[in-house]
XYZ file of C-alpha atoms in Angstrom:
264
model
C 12.103 -1.701 71.923
C 9.792 -1.714 75.159
C 10.799 -3.238 78.512
C 7.835 -5.802 77.667
C 9.159 -6.792 74.154
C 11.508 -9.887 73.657
C 15.080 -9.144 73.096
C 17.358 -10.798 70.292
C 18.468 -13.814 71.227
C 21.708 -13.525 68.710
C 24.668 -11.326 69.398
C 26.932 -10.559 66.290
C 30.480 -9.784 67.627
C 31.656 -6.685 67.433
C 28.136 -4.683 66.977
C 26.006 -2.811 69.230
C 22.511 -1.803 68.934
C 20.721 1.566 68.463
C 17.749 3.569 67.868
C 16.364 5.965 65.906
C 13.628 8.164 67.605
C 10.593 9.136 65.381
C 9.956 12.580 64.271
C 6.975 13.011 65.486
C 4.349 15.832 63.923
C 3.552 14.964 60.233
C 5.603 12.116 60.285
C 3.115 10.470 62.911
C 3.196 7.249 61.564
C 6.827 6.244 61.989
C 7.951 4.175 65.114
C 11.343 3.954 66.329
C 13.845 2.317 64.296
C 16.693 -0.298 65.408
C 19.969 -0.670 63.747
C 23.220 -2.591 64.509
C 26.536 -0.840 64.330
C 29.951 -2.448 64.028
C 33.279 -1.282 62.550
C 35.557 2.046 61.445
C 35.771 3.371 58.072
C 33.268 4.722 55.642
C 29.697 4.235 56.375
C 27.939 0.996 54.740
C 24.048 0.335 55.574
C 22.857 -3.183 54.516
C 18.960 -3.737 54.226
C 17.608 -7.304 54.564
C 15.059 -9.189 52.782
C 11.545 -10.305 53.253
C 10.688 -11.503 56.888
C 13.784 -11.145 57.971
C 15.979 -8.348 60.158
C 19.362 -7.023 60.778
C 20.817 -10.402 62.219
C 20.471 -11.738 58.183
C 23.798 -10.212 58.064
C 25.459 -12.269 61.026
C 28.172 -13.607 58.496
C 29.103 -10.657 56.399
C 28.997 -7.941 59.173
C 32.120 -9.307 60.924
C 33.825 -9.722 57.314
C 33.546 -6.160 56.502
C 33.683 -4.401 59.729
C 37.271 -3.766 59.356
C 36.700 -1.741 56.142
C 33.756 -0.096 56.650
C 31.288 1.495 59.520
C 28.406 -1.335 59.320
C 24.694 -0.272 59.787
C 22.592 -3.000 59.893
C 18.868 -1.669 60.018
C 15.396 -3.369 60.961
C 13.112 -1.903 58.307
C 10.122 -0.072 59.773
C 8.008 -2.985 61.980
C 10.372 -5.736 61.228
C 12.632 -7.132 63.388
C 12.922 -5.127 66.879
C 12.152 -1.785 64.924
C 8.615 -0.378 66.565
C 5.227 -1.533 65.306
C 3.012 1.442 64.748
C -0.526 0.693 64.261
C -1.937 1.919 61.149
C 1.445 2.444 59.761
C 1.603 1.836 55.848
C 4.486 -0.890 54.688
C 4.531 0.088 50.647
C 7.524 0.846 49.250
C 7.636 4.745 49.975
C 7.136 4.219 53.596
C 9.954 1.264 54.078
C 12.040 3.786 51.721
C 11.568 6.529 54.010
C 12.730 4.634 57.278
C 16.166 3.592 55.194
C 16.231 7.404 54.439
C 15.818 8.606 58.210
C 18.800 6.164 58.907
C 20.853 8.144 56.400
C 19.821 11.575 57.541
C 19.403 11.349 61.385
C 22.929 9.785 61.389
C 23.710 12.557 59.125
C 25.974 10.004 56.885
C 27.798 11.079 53.550
C 29.711 8.740 51.050
C 27.719 6.077 51.970
C 27.482 2.514 50.220
C 23.900 1.141 50.294
C 23.811 -2.930 49.857
C 20.289 -4.835 49.918
C 19.295 -8.055 49.305
C 15.825 -8.731 47.677
C 13.190 -5.863 48.905
C 16.281 -4.370 50.661
C 17.671 -4.012 47.194
C 14.644 -1.700 45.768
C 15.111 0.349 48.931
C 18.747 0.797 48.135
C 18.199 2.160 44.802
C 15.052 4.118 45.533
C 16.874 5.736 48.577
C 19.733 6.321 46.472
C 17.716 8.448 44.109
C 16.035 10.257 46.815
C 19.327 11.259 48.193
C 21.923 11.395 45.739
C 24.201 13.883 47.813
C 24.657 11.361 50.482
C 25.582 7.339 48.533
C 28.428 6.926 47.150
C 27.284 3.673 45.319
C 24.679 0.503 45.450
C 24.961 -2.999 45.799
C 21.852 -4.757 44.776
C 21.542 -8.253 45.862
C 18.831 -9.860 43.918
C 16.054 -7.265 43.711
C 12.952 -7.990 44.350
C 10.714 -6.113 41.673
C 9.473 -9.141 39.922
C 6.199 -10.842 40.188
C 5.597 -13.749 41.942
C 8.597 -13.243 44.573
C 8.300 -15.088 47.664
C 6.275 -17.592 46.252
C 8.829 -18.762 43.590
C 10.375 -20.390 46.831
C 8.282 -23.423 46.059
C 4.454 -24.846 46.357
C 4.305 -24.473 50.405
C 5.142 -20.816 50.050
C 2.481 -20.250 47.306
C 0.260 -21.747 49.604
C 0.765 -20.065 52.571
C 1.455 -16.248 50.689
C -1.620 -16.893 48.640
C -3.902 -17.206 51.911
C -2.029 -14.803 54.153
C -3.520 -12.281 51.218
C -7.152 -13.872 51.171
C -9.744 -11.389 53.108
C -11.008 -12.423 56.213
C -8.937 -15.514 56.982
C -5.789 -13.447 56.054
C -5.022 -12.138 59.401
C -5.572 -15.388 61.465
C -3.241 -16.933 58.743
C -0.316 -14.366 58.978
C -0.322 -15.408 62.886
C 0.198 -18.897 62.676
C 3.870 -19.271 61.819
C 4.716 -23.070 61.920
C 8.922 -23.603 62.435
C 8.822 -26.331 59.844
C 7.297 -24.117 57.585
C 9.041 -21.108 58.132
C 12.473 -23.069 57.756
C 11.444 -24.683 54.351
C 10.110 -21.438 52.735
C 13.189 -19.581 53.809
C 15.348 -22.509 52.279
C 13.660 -22.226 49.344
C 15.815 -19.050 48.536
C 18.912 -20.534 49.194
C 21.578 -22.575 47.226
C 23.055 -23.937 50.536
C 20.230 -25.218 52.615
C 22.440 -25.777 55.628
C 23.105 -22.082 55.671
C 19.743 -21.544 57.648
C 20.629 -22.008 60.723
C 18.300 -23.097 63.882
C 19.028 -20.640 65.981
C 18.248 -18.192 63.566
C 14.612 -19.499 62.668
C 13.821 -19.322 66.311
C 14.974 -15.784 66.276
C 12.796 -14.906 63.499
C 9.897 -17.052 65.044
C 10.319 -14.749 68.397
C 9.861 -11.695 66.293
C 6.945 -13.016 64.559
C 5.588 -13.549 68.313
C 5.522 -9.823 68.854
C 1.972 -7.793 69.268
C 1.144 -6.718 65.701
C 3.946 -8.404 64.040
C 1.187 -10.673 62.239
C -0.464 -7.114 60.993
C 3.025 -6.102 59.494
C 3.775 -9.235 57.781
C 0.398 -9.199 56.053
C 0.799 -5.788 54.951
C 4.465 -6.156 53.836
C 2.730 -8.776 51.536
C 0.081 -6.915 50.027
C 2.336 -4.008 49.102
C 4.435 -6.135 47.342
C 3.428 -5.383 43.794
C 4.844 -1.357 45.101
C 8.268 -2.564 44.831
C 7.734 -3.406 41.568
C 6.302 0.034 40.730
C 9.376 1.455 42.379
C 11.604 -0.035 39.136
C 10.479 3.625 37.181
C 12.986 5.162 39.990
C 16.149 2.974 39.134
C 17.125 5.370 36.189
C 17.152 8.706 38.424
C 20.112 6.968 40.396
C 23.543 8.775 39.935
C 25.907 6.573 42.396
C 27.314 3.871 40.409
C 25.351 0.463 40.607
C 26.079 -3.231 41.071
C 23.703 -5.575 40.550
C 24.160 -9.097 41.968
C 22.690 -12.495 41.199
C 23.063 -15.742 42.011
C 22.230 -18.841 40.506
C 19.318 -20.123 42.757
C 18.036 -16.584 43.141
C 14.282 -16.245 42.455
C 14.451 -13.729 39.982
C 14.602 -15.021 36.161
C 16.719 -14.062 33.372
C 13.992 -11.834 32.004
C 13.846 -9.732 35.430
C 17.351 -9.674 35.482
C 17.336 -8.385 31.748
C 14.844 -6.102 32.149
C 16.569 -4.067 35.162
C 19.638 -4.323 33.407
C 17.883 -2.208 30.408
C 16.752 -0.027 32.934
C 20.553 0.537 34.082
C 22.873 0.035 31.416
C 25.526 1.211 33.219
C 24.977 -0.992 36.198
């Protein structure tokens, strides 16, 4: 994080903030990754949702840090991880960021916990690194068509506009607070769980130079999350698939994953 960039406004008690430097060379598209660390015990890695960051787990982290060493990652280009001009934000590139955390910190016996798109990266990273991953908890994996647009009509209209040629980059840079709050609440059973200070934090991150380009690229590459389902059967670690009554996935989406992962 450069001195010119904004700093996080939310501190999760017991956490410290750390970074992983890019490897350089043939990995030239990489940027610095930021993560939060807390607790003691076996490593547990938290992977956040679309348009969020490590602070997404502000309530969960203190609950599990007495049992695990918790690592909450800002995925590449998101939160306070570095934004690299021209970088890819498709599933393989985002997964590579997760794998950098595991390999650069030399983590073993890892529990990977991901929500939404983070759940997809948890599964595919586990497929790539079976020697490092002990188990996977995939919460409402974002691997189905429609995705965030299922939040409601507003989300459908906004995401559609962001993806539109020519005007899309402009729309991606305009993020009214009320609209962001409403879209995010569309994925919550308890609408009051979305705290005002967290919305302000997300808006601050959204104002980082280059972030609208990242956000648009993430939305453009959501189909790569669907394609990544082909990797699921390669996962050797035990898998727990978790869904809630108000999640965006439909029964047919969940059954499709259950067929791919009959032991989950």
